[in-house]
Coordinates of N, CA and C in Angstrom, one line a residue:
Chain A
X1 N 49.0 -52.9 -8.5 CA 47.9 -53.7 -8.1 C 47.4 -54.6 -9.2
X2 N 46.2 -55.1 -9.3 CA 46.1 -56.4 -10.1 C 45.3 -55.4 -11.2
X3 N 45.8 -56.6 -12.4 CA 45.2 -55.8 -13.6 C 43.2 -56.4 -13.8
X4 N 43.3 -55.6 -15.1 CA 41.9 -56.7 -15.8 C 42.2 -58.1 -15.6
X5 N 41.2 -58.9 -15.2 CA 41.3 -60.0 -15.8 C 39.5 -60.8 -16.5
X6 N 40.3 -61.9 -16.9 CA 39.5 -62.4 -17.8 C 39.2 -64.0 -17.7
X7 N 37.9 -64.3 -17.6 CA 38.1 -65.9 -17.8 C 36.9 -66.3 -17.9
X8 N 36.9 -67.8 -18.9 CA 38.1 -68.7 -19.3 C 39.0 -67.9 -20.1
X9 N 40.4 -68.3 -20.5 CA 41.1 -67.6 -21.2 C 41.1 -68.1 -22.5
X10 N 40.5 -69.3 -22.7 CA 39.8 -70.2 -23.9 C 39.0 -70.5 -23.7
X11 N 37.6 -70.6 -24.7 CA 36.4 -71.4 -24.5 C 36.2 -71.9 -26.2
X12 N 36.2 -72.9 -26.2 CA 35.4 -73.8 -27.3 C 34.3 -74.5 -27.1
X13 N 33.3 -74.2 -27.6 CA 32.1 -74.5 -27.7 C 31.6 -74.8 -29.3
X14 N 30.3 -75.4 -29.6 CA 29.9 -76.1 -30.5 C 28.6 -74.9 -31.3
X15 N 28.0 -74.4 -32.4 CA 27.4 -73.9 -32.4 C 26.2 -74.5 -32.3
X16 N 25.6 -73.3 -32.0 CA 24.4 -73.1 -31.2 C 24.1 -72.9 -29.8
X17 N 25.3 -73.5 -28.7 CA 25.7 -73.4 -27.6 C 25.3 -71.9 -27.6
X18 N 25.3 -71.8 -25.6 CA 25.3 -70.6 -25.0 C 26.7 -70.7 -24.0
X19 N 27.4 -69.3 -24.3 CA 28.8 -69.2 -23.6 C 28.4 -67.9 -22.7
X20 N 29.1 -67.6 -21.4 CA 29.2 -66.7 -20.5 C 30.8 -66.6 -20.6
X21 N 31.1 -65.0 -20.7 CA 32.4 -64.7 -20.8 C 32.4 -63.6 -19.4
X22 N 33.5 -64.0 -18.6 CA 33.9 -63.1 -17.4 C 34.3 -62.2 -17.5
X23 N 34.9 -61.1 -16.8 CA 35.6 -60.2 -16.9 C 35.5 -58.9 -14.9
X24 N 36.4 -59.2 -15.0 CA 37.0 -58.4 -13.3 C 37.3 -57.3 -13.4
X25 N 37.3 -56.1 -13.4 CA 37.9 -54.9 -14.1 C 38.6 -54.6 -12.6
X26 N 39.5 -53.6 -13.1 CA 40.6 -52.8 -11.9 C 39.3 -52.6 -10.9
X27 N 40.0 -53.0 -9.3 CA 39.1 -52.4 -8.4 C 38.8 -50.8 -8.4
X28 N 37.6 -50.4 -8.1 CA 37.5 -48.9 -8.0 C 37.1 -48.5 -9.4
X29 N 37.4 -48.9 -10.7 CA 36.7 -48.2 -11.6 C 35.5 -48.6 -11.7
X30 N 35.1 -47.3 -12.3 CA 33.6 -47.2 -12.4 C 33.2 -47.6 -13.7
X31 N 33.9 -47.3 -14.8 CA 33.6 -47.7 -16.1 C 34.0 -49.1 -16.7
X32 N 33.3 -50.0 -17.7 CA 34.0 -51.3 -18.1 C 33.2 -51.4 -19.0
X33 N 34.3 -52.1 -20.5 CA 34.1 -52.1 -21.6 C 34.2 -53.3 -22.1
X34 N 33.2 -53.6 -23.1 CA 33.7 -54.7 -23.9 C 34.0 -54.7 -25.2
X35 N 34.8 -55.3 -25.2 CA 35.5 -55.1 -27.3 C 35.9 -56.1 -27.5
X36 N 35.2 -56.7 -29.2 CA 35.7 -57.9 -29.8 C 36.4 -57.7 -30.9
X37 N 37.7 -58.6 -31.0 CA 38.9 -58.6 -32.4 C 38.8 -59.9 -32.6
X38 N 38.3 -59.7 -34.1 CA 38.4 -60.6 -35.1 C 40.1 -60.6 -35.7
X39 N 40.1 -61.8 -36.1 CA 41.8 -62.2 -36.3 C 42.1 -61.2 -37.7
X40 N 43.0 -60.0 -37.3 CA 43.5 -59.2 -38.1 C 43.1 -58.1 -38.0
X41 N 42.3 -58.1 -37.5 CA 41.4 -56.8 -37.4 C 41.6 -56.3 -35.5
X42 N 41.4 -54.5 -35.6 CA 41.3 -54.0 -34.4 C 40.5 -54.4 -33.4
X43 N 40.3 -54.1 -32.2 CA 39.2 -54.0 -31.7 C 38.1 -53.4 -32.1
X44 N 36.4 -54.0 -31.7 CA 35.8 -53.2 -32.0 C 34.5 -53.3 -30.9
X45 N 34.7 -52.0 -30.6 CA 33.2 -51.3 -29.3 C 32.1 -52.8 -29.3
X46 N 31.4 -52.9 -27.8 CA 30.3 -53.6 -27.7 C 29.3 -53.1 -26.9
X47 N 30.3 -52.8 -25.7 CA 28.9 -52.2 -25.0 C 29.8 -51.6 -23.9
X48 N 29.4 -50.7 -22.9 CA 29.8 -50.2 -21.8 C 29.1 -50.0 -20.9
X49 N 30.0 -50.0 -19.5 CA 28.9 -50.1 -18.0 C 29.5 -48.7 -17.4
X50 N 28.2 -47.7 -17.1 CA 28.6 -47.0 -16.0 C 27.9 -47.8 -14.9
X51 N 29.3 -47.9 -13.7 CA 28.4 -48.9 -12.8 C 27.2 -49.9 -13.0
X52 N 26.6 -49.7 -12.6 CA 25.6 -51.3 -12.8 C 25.1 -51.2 -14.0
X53 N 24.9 -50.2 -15.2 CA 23.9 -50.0 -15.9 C 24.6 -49.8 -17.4
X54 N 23.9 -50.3 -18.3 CA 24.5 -50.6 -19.7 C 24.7 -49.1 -20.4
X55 N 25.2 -48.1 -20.2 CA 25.1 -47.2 -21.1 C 25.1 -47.0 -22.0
X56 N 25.3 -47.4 -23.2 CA 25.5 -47.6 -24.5 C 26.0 -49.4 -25.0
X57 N 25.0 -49.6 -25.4 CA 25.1 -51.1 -26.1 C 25.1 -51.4 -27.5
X58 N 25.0 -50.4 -28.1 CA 25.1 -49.3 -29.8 C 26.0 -50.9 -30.5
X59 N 26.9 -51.2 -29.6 CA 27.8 -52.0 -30.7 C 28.2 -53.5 -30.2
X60 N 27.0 -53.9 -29.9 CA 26.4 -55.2 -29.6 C 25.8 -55.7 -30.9
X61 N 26.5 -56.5 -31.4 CA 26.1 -57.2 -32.9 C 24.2 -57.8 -33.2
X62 N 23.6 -58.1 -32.4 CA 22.5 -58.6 -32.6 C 21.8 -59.0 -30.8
X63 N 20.8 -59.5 -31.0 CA 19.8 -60.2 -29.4 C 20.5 -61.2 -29.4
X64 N 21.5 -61.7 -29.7 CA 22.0 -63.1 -29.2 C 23.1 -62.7 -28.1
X65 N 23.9 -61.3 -28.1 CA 24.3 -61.1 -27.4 C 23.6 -59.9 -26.3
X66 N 24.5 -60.1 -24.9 CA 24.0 -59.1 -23.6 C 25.0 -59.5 -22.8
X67 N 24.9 -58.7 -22.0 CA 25.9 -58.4 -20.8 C 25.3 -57.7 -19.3
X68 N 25.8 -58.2 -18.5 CA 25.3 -57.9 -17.2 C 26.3 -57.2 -16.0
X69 N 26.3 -56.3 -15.7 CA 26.9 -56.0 -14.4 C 26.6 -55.5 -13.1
X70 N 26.2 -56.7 -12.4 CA 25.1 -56.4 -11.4 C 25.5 -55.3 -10.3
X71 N 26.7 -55.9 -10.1 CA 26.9 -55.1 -8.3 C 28.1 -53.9 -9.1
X72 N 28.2 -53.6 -10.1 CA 29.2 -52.2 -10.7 C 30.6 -53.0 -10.2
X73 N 30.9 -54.1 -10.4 CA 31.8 -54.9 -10.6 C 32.4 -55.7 -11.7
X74 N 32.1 -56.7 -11.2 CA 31.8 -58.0 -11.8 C 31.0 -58.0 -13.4
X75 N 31.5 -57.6 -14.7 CA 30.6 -58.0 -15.7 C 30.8 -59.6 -16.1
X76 N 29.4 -60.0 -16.9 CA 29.5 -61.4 -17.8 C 28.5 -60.7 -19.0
X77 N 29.9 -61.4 -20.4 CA 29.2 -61.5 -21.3 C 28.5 -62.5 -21.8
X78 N 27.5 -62.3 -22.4 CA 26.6 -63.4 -22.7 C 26.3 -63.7 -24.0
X79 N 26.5 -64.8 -24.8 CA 26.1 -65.1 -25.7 C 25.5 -66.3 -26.1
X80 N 24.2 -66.2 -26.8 CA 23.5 -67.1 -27.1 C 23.3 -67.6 -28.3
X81 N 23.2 -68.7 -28.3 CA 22.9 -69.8 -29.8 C 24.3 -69.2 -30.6
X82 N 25.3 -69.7 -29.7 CA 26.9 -69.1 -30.8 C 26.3 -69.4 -32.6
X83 N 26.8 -68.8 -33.0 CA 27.5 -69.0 -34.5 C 29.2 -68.8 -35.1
X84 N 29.5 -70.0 -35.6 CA 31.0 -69.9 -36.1 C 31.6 -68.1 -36.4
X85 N 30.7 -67.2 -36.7 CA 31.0 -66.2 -37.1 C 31.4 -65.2 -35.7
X86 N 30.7 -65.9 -34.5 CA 31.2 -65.5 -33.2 C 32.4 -65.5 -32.8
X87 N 33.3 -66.3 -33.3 CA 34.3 -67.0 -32.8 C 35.3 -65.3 -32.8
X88 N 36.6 -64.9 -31.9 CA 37.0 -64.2 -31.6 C 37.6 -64.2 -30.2
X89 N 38.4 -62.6 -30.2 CA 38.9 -62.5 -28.9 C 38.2 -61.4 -28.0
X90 N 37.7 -61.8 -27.1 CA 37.1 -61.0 -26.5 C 37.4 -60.2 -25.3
X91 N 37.3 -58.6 -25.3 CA 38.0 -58.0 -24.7 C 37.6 -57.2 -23.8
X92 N 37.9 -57.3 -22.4 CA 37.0 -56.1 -21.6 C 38.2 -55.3 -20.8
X93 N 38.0 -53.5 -20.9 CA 38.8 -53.2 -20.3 C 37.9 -52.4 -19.0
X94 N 38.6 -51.5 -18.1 CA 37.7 -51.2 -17.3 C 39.1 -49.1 -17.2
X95 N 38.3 -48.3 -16.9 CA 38.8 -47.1 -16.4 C 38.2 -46.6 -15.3
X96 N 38.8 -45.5 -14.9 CA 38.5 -44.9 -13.5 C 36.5 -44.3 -13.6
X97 N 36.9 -43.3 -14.9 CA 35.7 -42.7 -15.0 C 35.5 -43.2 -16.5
X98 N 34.2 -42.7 -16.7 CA 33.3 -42.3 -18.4 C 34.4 -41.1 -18.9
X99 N 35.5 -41.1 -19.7 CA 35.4 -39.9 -21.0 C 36.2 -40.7 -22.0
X100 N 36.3 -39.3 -22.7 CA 36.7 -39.9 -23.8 C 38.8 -40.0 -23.7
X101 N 39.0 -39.1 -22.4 CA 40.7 -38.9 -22.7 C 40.8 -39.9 -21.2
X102 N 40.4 -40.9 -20.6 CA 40.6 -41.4 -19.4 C 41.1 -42.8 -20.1
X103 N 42.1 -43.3 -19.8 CA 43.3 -44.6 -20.6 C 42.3 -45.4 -19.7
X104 N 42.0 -47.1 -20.8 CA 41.3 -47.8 -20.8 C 42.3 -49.0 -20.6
X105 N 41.9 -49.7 -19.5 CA 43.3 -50.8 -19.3 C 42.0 -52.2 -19.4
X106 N 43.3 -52.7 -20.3 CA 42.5 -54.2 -21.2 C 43.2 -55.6 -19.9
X107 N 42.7 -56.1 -20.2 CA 42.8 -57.5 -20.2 C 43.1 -58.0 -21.1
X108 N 43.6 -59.5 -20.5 CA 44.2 -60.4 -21.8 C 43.6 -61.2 -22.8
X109 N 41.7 -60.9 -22.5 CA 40.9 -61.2 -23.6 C 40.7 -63.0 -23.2
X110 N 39.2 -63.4 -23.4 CA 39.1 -64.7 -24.1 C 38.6 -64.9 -25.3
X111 N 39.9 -65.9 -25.9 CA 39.5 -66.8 -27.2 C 38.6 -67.3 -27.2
X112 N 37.1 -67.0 -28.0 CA 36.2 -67.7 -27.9 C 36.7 -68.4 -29.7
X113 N 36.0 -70.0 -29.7 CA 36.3 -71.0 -30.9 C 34.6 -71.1 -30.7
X114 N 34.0 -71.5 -32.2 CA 33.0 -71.6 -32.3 C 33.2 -72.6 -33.3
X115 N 32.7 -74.0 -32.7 CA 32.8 -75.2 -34.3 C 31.8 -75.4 -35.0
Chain B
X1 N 31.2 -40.4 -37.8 CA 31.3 -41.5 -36.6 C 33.6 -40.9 -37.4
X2 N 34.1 -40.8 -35.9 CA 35.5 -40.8 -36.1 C 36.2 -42.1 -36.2
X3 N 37.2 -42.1 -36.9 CA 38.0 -43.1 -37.3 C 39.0 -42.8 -37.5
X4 N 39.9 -44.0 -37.6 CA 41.6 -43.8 -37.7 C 42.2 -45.1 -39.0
X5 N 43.1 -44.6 -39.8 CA 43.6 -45.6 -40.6 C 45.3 -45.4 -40.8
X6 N 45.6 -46.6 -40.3 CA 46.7 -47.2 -40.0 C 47.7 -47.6 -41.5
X7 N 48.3 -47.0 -42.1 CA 49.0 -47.4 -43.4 C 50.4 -48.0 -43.0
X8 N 49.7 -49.4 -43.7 CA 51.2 -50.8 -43.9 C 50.6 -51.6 -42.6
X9 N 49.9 -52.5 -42.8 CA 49.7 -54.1 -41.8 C 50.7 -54.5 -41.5
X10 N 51.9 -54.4 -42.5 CA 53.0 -54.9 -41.7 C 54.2 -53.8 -41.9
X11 N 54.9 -53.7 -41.2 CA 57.0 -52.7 -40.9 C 57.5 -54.3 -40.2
X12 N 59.0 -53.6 -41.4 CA 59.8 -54.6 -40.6 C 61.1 -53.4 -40.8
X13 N 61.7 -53.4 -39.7 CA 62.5 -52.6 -39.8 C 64.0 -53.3 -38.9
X14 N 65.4 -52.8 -39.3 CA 66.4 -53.7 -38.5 C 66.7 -52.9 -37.2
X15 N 67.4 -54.0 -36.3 CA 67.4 -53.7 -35.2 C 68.1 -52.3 -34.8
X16 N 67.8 -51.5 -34.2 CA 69.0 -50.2 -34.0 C 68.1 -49.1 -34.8
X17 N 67.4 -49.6 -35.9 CA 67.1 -48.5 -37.1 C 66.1 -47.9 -36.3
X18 N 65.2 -46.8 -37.2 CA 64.0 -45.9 -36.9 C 63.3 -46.5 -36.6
X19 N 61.9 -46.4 -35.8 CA 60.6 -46.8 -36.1 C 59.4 -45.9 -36.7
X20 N 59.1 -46.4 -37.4 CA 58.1 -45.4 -37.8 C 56.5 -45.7 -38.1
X21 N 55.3 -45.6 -37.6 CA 54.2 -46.6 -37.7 C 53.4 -45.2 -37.8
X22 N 52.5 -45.3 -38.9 CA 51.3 -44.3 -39.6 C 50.3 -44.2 -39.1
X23 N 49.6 -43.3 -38.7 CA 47.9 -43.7 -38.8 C 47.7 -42.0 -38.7
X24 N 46.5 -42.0 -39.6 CA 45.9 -41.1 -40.1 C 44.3 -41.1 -39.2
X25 N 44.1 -39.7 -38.7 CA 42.5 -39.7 -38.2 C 41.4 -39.1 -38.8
X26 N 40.1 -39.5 -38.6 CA 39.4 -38.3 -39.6 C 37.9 -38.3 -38.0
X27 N 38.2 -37.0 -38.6 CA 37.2 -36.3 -37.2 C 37.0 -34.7 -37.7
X28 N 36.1 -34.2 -37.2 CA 35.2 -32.9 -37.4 C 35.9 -32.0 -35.9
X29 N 36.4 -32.9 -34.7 CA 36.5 -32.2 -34.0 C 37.6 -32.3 -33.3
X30 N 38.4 -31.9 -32.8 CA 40.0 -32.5 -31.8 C 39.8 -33.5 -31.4
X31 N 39.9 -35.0 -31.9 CA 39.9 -36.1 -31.1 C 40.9 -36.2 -29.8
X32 N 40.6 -37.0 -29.0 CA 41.8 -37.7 -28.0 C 42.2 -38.8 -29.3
X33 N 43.6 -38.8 -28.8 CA 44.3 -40.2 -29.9 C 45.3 -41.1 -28.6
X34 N 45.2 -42.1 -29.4 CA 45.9 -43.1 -28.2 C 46.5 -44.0 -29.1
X35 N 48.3 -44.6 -28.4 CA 48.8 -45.7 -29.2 C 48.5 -46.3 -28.2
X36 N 48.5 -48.3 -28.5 CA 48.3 -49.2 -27.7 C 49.4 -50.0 -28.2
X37 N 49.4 -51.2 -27.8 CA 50.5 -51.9 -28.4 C 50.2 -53.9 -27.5
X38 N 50.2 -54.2 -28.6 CA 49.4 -55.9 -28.3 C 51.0 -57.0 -28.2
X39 N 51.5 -57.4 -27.1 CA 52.4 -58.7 -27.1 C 51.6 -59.8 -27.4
X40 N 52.5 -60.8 -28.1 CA 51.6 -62.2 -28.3 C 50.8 -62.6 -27.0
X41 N 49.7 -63.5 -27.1 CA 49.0 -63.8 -25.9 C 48.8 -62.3 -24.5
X42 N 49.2 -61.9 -24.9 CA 48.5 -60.5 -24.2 C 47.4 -59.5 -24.3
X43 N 47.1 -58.6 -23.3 CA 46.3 -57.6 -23.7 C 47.1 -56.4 -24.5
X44 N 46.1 -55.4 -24.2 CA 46.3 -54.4 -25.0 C 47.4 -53.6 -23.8
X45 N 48.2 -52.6 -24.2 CA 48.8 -52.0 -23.2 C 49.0 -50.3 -24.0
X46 N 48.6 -49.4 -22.8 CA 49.0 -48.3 -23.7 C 50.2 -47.6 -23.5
X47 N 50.9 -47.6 -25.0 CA 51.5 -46.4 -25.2 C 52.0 -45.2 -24.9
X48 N 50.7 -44.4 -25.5 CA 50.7 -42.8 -25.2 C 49.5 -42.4 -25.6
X49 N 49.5 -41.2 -25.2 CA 47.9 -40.4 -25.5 C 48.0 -39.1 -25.8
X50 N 47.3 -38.6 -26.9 CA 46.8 -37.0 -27.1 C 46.0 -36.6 -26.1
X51 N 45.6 -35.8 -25.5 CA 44.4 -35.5 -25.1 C 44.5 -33.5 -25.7
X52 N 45.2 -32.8 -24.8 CA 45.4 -31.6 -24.9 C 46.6 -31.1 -24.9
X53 N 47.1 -30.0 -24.7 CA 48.3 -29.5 -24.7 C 49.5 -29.7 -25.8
X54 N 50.5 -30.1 -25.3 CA 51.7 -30.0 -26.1 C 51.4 -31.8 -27.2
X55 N 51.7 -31.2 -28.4 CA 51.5 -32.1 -29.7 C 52.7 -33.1 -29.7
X56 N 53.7 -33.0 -29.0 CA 54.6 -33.9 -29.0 C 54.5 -35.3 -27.8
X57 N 54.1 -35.9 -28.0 CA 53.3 -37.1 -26.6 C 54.4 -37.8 -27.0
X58 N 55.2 -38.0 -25.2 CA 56.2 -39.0 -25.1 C 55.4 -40.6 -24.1
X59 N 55.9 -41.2 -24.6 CA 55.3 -42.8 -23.8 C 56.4 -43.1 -23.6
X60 N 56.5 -44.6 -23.1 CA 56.8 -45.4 -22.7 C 57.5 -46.3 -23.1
X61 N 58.7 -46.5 -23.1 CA 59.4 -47.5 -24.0 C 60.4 -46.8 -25.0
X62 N 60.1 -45.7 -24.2 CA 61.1 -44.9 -25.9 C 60.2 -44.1 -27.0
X63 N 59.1 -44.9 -27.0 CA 58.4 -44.1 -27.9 C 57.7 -42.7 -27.7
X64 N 57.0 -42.6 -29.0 CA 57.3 -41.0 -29.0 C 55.6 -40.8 -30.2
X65 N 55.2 -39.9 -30.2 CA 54.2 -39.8 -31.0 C 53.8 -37.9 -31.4
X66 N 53.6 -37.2 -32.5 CA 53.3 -35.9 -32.5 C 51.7 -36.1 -33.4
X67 N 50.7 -35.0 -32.7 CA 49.7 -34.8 -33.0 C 49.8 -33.1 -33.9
X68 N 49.5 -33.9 -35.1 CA 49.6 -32.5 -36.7 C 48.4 -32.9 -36.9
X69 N 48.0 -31.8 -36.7 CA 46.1 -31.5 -37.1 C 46.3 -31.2 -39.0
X70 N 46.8 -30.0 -39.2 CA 47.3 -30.1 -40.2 C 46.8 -31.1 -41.4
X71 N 47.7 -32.1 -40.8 CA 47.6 -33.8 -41.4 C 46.8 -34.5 -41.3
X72 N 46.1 -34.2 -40.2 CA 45.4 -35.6 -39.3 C 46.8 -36.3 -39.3
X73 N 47.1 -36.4 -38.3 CA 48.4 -37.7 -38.1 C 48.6 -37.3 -37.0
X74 N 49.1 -38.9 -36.5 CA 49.0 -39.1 -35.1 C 50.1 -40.0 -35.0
X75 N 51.2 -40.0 -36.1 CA 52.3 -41.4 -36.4 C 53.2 -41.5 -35.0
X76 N 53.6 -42.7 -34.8 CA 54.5 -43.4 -33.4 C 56.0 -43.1 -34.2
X77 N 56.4 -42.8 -33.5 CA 58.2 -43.3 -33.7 C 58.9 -43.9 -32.3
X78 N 60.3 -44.4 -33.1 CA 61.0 -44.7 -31.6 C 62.7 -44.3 -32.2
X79 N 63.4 -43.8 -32.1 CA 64.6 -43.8 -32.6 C 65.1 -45.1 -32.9
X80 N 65.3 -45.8 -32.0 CA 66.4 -47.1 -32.1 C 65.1 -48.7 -31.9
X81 N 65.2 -49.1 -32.7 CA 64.5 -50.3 -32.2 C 65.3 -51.1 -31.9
X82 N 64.7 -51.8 -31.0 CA 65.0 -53.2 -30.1 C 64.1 -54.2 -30.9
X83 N 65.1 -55.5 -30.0 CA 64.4 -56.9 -30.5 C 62.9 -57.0 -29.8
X84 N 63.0 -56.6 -29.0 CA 61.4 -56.4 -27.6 C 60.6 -55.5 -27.9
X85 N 60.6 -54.8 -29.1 CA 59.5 -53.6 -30.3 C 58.9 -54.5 -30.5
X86 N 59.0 -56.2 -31.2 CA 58.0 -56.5 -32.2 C 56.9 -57.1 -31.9
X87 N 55.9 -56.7 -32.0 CA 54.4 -56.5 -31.7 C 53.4 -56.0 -32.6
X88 N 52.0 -56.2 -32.0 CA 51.2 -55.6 -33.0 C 50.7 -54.1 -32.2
X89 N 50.7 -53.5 -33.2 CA 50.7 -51.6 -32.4 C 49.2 -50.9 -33.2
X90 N 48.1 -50.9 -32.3 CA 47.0 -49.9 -32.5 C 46.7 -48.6 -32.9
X91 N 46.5 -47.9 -33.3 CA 46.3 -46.7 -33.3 C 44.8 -46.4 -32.9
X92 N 44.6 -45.5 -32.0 CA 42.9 -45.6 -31.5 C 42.9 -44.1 -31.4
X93 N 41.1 -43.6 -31.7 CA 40.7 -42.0 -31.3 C 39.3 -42.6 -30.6
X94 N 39.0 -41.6 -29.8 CA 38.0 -41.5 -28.9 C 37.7 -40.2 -29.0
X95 N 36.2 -39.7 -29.4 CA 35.9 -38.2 -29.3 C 35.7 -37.5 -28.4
X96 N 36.3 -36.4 -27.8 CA 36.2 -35.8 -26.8 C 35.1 -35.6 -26.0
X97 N 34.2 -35.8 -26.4 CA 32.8 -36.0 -25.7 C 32.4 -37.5 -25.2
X98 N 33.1 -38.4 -25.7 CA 32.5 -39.6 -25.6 C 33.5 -40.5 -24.2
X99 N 33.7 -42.2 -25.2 CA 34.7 -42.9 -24.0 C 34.9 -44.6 -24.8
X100 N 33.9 -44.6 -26.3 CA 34.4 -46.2 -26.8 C 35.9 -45.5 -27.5
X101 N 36.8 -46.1 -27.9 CA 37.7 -46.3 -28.6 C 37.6 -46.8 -30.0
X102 N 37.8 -46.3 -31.0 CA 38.2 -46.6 -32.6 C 38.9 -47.1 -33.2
X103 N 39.1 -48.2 -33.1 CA 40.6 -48.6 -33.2 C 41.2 -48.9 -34.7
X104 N 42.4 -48.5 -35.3 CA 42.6 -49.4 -36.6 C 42.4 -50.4 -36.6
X105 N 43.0 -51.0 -38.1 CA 43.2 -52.5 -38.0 C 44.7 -52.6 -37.7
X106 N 45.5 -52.2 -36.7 CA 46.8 -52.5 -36.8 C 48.1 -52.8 -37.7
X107 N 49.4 -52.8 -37.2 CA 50.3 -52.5 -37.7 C 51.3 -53.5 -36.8
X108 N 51.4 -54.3 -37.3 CA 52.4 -55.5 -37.4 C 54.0 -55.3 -37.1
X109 N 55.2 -55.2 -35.8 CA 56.0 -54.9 -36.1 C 57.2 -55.4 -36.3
X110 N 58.1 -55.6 -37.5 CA 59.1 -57.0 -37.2 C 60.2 -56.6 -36.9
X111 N 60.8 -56.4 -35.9 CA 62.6 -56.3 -36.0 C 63.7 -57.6 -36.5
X112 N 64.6 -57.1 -37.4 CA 65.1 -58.2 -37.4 C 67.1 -58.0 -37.3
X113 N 67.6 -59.1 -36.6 CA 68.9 -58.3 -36.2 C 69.9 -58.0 -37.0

């Protein structure tokens, strides 16, 4: 069946701008995650949805960013008044349930460019 | 807060030889452990996974992974590498109670023929 997906698969934007990042997770799962990699570095945690509702946002960098998943689908990440230091790959995967041993299937991430 | 550390950003190893890729975990309690493994312009894709039972976790592609508490270690191998190994390869723990992922900073893999 169809994996994560993601889009745009590039966004460049100017700072200060505000960018919306998509993300589709596998039909049927209930959980979806977002994680950002800085160039060289791992992923790292942002936020997660059980169904519609943000469970843990713990690792959401500051109020400039937020995320929405209205219908336990469909997330958009949100970022406001970019800064260069935004710039990254941004990654959302989605799994069946919430644990900690349930495999987390990614997507191919968008390059966000921040000038 | 559990974490995992990945020793050598980069392996280059020749084609046919061992693979061998490190990462070390540090946790208070039996983590779940997971390898992932990054193609250029791709996502993440997994590997293999600890969760419970037998310490020897076989994946995908050949690879192979043993969970030694002992050590904390959670190292990947593959007997024979291929030219189609070279990638960037994760090492992630997630705490049994929870569901974010930890991820190293990865491990760089070069085959060369």
């Amino acid at each position: 069946g169809a994996g994560v997906s993601q889009t745009p698969s590039n966004k460049v934007t100017e700072k200060g701008k505000y960018v919306e990042l998509r993300c589709d997770p596998i039909s049927g799962h209930t959980a979806l995650y977002w994680y950002r990699q800085s160039l060289g570095q791992g992923p790292e945690f942002l936020i997660y949805f059980q169904g519609t509702g943000a469970a843990d946002d713990s690792g959401l960098p500051n109020d400039r960013f937020f995320a929405v998943r209205p219908e336990g689908s469909v997330s958009t990440l949100k970022i406001q008044r970019t800064e260069r230091g935004d710039s990254a790959v941004y990654l959302c995967a989605s799994s069946p349930v919430v644990s900690g041993f349930e495999t987390q299937y990614f997507g191919p991430g968008t390059r966000l460019l921040v000038l | 807060a559990q974490s995992v550390t990945q020793l050598g950003s980069h392996v280059s190893v020749s084609e046919g030889a061992l693979v061998l890729l490190r990462c070390n975990y540090s946790s208070s309690v039996p983590p779940y452990l997971f390898w992932y493994v990054q193609y250029p312009n791709q996502g993440l894709q997994l590997l293999l996974k600890y969760t419970t039972g037998a310490t020897l976790v076989k994946g995908i592609n050949g690879f192979e992974a043993e969970f030694k508490k002992s050590e904390t270690s959670f190292h990947l191998t593959k007997p024979s590498a291929h030219m189609s190994d070279a990638a960037e390869y994760f090492c992630a723990v997630s705490p049994n109670s929870g569901y974010a992922l930890n991820f190293g900073k990865g491990t760089s893999l070069l085959v060369t023929p």
